[in-house]
GROMACS .gro file of C-alpha atoms in nm:
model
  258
    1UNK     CA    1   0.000   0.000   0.000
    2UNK     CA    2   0.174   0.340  -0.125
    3UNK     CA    3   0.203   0.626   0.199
    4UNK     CA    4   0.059   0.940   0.220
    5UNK     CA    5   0.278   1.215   0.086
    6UNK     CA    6   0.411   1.414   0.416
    7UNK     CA    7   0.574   1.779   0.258
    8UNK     CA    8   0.848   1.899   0.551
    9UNK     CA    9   0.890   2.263   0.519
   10UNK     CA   10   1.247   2.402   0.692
   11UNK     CA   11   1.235   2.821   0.711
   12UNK     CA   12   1.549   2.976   0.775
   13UNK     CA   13   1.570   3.258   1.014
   14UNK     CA   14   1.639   3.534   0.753
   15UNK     CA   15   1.284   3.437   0.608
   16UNK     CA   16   1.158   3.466   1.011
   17UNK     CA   17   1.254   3.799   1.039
   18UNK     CA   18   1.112   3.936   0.734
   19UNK     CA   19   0.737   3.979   0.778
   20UNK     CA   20   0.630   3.979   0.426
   21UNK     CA   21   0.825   3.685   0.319
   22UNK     CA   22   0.698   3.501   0.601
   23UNK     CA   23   0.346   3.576   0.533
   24UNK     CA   24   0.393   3.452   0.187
   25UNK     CA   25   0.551   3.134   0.281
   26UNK     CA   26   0.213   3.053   0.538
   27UNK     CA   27   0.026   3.139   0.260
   28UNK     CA   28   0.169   2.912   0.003
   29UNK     CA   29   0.217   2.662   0.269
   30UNK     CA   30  -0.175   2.704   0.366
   31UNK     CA   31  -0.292   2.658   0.032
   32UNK     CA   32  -0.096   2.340  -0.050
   33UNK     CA   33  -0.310   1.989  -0.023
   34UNK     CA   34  -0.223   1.710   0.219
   35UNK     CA   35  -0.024   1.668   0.534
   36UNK     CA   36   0.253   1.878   0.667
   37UNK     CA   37   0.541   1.995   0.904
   38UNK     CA   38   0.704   2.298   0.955
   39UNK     CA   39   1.015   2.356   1.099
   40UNK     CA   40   1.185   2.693   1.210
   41UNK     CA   41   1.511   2.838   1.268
   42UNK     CA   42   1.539   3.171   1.445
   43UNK     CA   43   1.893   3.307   1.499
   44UNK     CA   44   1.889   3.639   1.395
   45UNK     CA   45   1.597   3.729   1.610
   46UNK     CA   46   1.780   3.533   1.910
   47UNK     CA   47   2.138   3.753   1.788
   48UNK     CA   48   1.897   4.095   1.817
   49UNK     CA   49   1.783   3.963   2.171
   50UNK     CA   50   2.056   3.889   2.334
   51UNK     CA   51   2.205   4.203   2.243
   52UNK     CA   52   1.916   4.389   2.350
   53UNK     CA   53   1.958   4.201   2.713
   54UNK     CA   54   2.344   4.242   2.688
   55UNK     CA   55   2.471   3.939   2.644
   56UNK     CA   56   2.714   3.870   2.375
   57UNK     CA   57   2.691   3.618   2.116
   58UNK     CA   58   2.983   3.386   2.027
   59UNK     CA   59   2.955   3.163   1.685
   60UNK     CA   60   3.216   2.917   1.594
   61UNK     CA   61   3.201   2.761   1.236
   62UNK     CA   62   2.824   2.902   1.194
   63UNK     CA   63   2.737   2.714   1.499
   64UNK     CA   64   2.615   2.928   1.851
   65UNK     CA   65   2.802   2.840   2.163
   66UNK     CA   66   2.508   2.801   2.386
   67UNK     CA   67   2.602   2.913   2.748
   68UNK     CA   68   2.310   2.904   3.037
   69UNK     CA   69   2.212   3.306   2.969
   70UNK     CA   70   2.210   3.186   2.594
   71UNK     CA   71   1.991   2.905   2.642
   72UNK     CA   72   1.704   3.132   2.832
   73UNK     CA   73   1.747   3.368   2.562
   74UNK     CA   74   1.682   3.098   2.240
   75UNK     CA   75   1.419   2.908   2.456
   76UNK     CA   76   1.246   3.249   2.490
   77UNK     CA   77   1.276   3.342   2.123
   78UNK     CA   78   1.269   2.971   1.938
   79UNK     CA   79   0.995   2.832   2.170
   80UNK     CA   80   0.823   3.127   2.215
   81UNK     CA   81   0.831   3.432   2.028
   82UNK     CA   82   0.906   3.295   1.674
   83UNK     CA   83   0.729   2.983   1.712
   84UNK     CA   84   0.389   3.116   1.812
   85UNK     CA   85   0.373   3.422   1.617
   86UNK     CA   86   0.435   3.145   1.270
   87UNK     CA   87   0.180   2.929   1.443
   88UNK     CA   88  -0.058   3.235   1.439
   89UNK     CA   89  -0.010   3.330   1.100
   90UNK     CA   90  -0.107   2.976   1.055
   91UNK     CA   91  -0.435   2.967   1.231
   92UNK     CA   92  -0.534   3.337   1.057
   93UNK     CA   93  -0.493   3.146   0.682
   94UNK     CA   94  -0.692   2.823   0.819
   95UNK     CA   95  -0.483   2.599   0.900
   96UNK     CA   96  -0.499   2.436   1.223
   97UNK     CA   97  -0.093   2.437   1.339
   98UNK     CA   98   0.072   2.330   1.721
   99UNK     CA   99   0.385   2.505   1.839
  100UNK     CA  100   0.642   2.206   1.939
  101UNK     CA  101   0.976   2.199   2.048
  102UNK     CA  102   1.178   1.861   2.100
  103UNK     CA  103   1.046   1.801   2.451
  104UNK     CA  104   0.687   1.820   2.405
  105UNK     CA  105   0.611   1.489   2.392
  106UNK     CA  106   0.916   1.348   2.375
  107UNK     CA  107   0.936   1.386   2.022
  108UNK     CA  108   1.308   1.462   2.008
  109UNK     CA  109   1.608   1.356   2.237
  110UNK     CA  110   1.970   1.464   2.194
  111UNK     CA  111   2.259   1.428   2.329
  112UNK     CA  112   2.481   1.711   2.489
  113UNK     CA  113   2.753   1.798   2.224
  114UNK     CA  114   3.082   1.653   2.402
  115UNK     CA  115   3.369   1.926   2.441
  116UNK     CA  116   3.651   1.827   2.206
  117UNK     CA  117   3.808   2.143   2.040
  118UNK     CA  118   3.507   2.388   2.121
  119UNK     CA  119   3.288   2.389   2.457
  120UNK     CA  120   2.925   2.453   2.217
  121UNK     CA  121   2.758   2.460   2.598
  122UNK     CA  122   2.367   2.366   2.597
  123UNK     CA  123   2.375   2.244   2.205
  124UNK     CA  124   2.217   1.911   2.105
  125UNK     CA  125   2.297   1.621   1.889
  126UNK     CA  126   1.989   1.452   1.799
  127UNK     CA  127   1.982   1.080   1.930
  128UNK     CA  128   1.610   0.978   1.874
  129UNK     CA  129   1.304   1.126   1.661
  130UNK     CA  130   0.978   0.981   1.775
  131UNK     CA  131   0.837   1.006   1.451
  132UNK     CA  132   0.521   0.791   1.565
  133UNK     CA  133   0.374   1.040   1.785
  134UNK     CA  134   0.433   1.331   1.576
  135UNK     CA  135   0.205   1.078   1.356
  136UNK     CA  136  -0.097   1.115   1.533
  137UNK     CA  137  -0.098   1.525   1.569
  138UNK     CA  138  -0.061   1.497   1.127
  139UNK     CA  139  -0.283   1.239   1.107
  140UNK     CA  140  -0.541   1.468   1.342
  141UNK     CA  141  -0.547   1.730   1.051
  142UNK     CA  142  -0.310   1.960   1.306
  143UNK     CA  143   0.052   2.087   1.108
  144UNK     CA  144   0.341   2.051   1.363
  145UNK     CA  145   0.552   2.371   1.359
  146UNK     CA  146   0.897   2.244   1.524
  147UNK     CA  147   1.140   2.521   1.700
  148UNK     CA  148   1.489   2.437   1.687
  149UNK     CA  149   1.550   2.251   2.052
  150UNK     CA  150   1.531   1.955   2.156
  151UNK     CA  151   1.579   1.809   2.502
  152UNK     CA  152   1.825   1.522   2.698
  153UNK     CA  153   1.575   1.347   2.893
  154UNK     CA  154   1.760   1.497   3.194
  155UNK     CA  155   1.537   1.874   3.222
  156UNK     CA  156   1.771   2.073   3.003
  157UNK     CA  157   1.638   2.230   2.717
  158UNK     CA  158   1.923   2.162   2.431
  159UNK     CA  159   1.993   2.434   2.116
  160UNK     CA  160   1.980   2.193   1.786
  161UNK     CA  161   2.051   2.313   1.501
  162UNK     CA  162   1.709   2.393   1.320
  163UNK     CA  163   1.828   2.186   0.919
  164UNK     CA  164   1.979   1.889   1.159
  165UNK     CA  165   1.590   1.890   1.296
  166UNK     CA  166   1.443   1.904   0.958
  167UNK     CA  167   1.657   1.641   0.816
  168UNK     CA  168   1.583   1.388   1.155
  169UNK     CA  169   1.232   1.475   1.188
  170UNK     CA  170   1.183   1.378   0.807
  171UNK     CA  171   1.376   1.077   0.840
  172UNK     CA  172   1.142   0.994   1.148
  173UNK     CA  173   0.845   1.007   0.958
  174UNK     CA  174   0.991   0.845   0.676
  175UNK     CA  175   0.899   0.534   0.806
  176UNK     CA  176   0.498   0.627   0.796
  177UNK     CA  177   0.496   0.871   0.506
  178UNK     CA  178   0.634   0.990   0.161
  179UNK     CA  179   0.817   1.247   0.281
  180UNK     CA  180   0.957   1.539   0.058
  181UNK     CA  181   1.181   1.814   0.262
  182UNK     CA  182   1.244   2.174   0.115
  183UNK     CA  183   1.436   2.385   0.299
  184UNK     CA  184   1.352   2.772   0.196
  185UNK     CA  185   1.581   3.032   0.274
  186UNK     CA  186   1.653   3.360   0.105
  187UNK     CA  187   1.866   3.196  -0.209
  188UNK     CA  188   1.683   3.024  -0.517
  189UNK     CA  189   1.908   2.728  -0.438
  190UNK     CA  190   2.267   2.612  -0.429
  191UNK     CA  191   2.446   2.920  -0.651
  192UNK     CA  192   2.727   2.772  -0.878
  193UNK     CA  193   2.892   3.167  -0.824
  194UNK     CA  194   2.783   3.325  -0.484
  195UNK     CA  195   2.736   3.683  -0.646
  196UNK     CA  196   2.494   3.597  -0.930
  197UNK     CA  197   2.146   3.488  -0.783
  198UNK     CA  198   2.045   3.287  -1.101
  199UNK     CA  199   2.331   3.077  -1.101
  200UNK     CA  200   2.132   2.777  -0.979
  201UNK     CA  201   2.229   2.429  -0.968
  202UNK     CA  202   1.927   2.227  -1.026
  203UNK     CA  203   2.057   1.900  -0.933
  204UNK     CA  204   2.324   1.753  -0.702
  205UNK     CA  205   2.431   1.402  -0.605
  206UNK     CA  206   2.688   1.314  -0.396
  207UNK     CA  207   3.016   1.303  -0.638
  208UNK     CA  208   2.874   1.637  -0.743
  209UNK     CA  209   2.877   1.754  -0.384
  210UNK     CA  210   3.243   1.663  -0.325
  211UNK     CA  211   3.355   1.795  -0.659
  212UNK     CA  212   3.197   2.082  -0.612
  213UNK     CA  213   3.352   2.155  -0.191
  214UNK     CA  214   3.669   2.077  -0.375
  215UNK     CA  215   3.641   2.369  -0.609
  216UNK     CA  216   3.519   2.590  -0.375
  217UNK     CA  217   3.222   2.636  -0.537
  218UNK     CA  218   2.996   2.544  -0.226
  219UNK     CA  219   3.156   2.678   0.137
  220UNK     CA  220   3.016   2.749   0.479
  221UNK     CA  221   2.727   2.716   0.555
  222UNK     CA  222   2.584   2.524   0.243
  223UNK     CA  223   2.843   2.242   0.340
  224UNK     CA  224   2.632   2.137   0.633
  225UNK     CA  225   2.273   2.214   0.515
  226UNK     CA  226   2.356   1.957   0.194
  227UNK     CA  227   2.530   1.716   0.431
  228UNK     CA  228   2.195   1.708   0.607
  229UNK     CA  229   2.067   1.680   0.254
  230UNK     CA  230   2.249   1.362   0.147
  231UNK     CA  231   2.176   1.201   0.539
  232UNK     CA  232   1.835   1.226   0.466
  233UNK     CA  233   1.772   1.088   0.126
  234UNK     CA  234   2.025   0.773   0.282
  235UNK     CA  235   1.750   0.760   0.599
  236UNK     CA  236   1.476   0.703   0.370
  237UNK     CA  237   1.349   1.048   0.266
  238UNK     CA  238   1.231   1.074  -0.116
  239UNK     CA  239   1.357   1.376  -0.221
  240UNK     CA  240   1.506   1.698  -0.058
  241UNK     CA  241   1.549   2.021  -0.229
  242UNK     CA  242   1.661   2.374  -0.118
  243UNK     CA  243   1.440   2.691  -0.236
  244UNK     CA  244   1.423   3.031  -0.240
  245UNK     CA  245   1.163   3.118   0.038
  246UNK     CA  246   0.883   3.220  -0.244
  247UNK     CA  247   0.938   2.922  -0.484
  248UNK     CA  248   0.763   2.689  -0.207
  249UNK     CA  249   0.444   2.690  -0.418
  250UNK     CA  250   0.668   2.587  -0.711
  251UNK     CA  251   0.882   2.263  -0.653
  252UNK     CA  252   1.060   2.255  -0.965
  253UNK     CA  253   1.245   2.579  -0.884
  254UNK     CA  254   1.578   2.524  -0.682
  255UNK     CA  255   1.835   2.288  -0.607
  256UNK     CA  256   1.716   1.892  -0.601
  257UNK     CA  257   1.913   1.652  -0.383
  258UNK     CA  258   1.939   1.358  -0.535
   0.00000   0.00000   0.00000
């Protein structure tokens, strides 16, 4: 018997910030048939917050070193500012949404990073997606928007980096549905020259990938979200590809993991 198609929407935290990209991305989301997940990130609002309170953010290879006045400050944002207002947006274009983060029911458990080089503080590794319970809230008609924490089963509240949630929450539910994950962020996809926006690459596998690290060509922060990329299609996931936020309406557009 063939699944139900699942769509798993990441949004990058540029797109959170800016109000009328957001809106369009609910509204596209809202309009599209079937069930779905969204996941958040959130950083720049948490970077504008903690500044505002005083305290001084520290990043180390795009990653936040999460110290205990960090931690209060993305709980507060991720879980709670960002999260509900996308969860309202939700509810004003119909669609009936729930505001998780990896502790509500257990869904995700992580690990504490281990020190080796760099102490990343409060910063999870996922260990476990319970992708059977998030089941039941999609198969309620509710869409499960996902801040970027998780927890260790121990009462902390652990940062995790929002594409590494998208990734193993799709590979969770890959078990129970046909899952396709887009991550939209403010690019139209993986840019073969950084300065010239319609230099997409519309398809990468994962000699491309290496050949293409090798050259330069893909750096930073793009390294990571396609590793994520390639871990998912090998957990199970049918087909991941990385948008520009207001292409979600149009999955041809972009970059397609493959």
């Amino acid at each position: 018997m063939a699944k139900e198609k699942l769509l798993l929407v990441k949004v990058g935290g540029k797109v959170v910030e800016n109000p009328a990209a957001l809106s369009q991305l609910i509204s596209d989301l809202s309009s599209m048939e079937g069930r779905k997940v969204l996941v958040h990130g959130g950083g720049v609002l948490a970077t504008k917050m903690a500044a505002a309170m005083g305290i001084e953010t520290t990043m180390v290879e795009g990653r936040r070193v999460t110290d205990d006045q960090m931690i209060d400050v993305v709980t507060m944002v991720y879980a709670g500012l960002v999260n509900k207002r996308v969860v309202s947006l939700l509810q004003s274009k119909g669609t009936n949404a729930i505001g998780l983060c990896g502790a509500d029911m257990n869904v995700i458990l992580s690990d504490k990073r281990p020190v080796k080089t760099v102490d990343y503080g409060w910063v999870g590794d996922v260990k476990r997606v319970d992708g059977k319970a998030l089941s039941t809230l999609i198969e309620s008609g509710v869409v499960p928007v996902m801040a970027p924490l998780t927890h260790d089963g121990q009462g902390h509240i652990l940062n995790t980096n929002a594409d590494t949630i998208a990734a193993e929450t799709a590979k969770g539910l890959a078990e129970f549905y046909d899952v396709t994950l887009v991550f939209c962020f403010e690019k139209k996809g993986v840019l073969r020259n950084a300065d010239d926006d319609d230099s997409v690459i519309a398809t990468i596998d994962r000699p491309t990938f290496e050949a293409l690290k090798a050259e330069g060509v893909i750096t930073d922060g793009m390294i990571p979200k396609l590793d994520n990329a390639f871990s998912t299609i090998a957990g199970g996931v049918k087909e991941v590809v990385i948008t520009h936020a207001s292409s979600l309406g149009d999955l041809s557009q972009g970059t397609h993991i493959k």
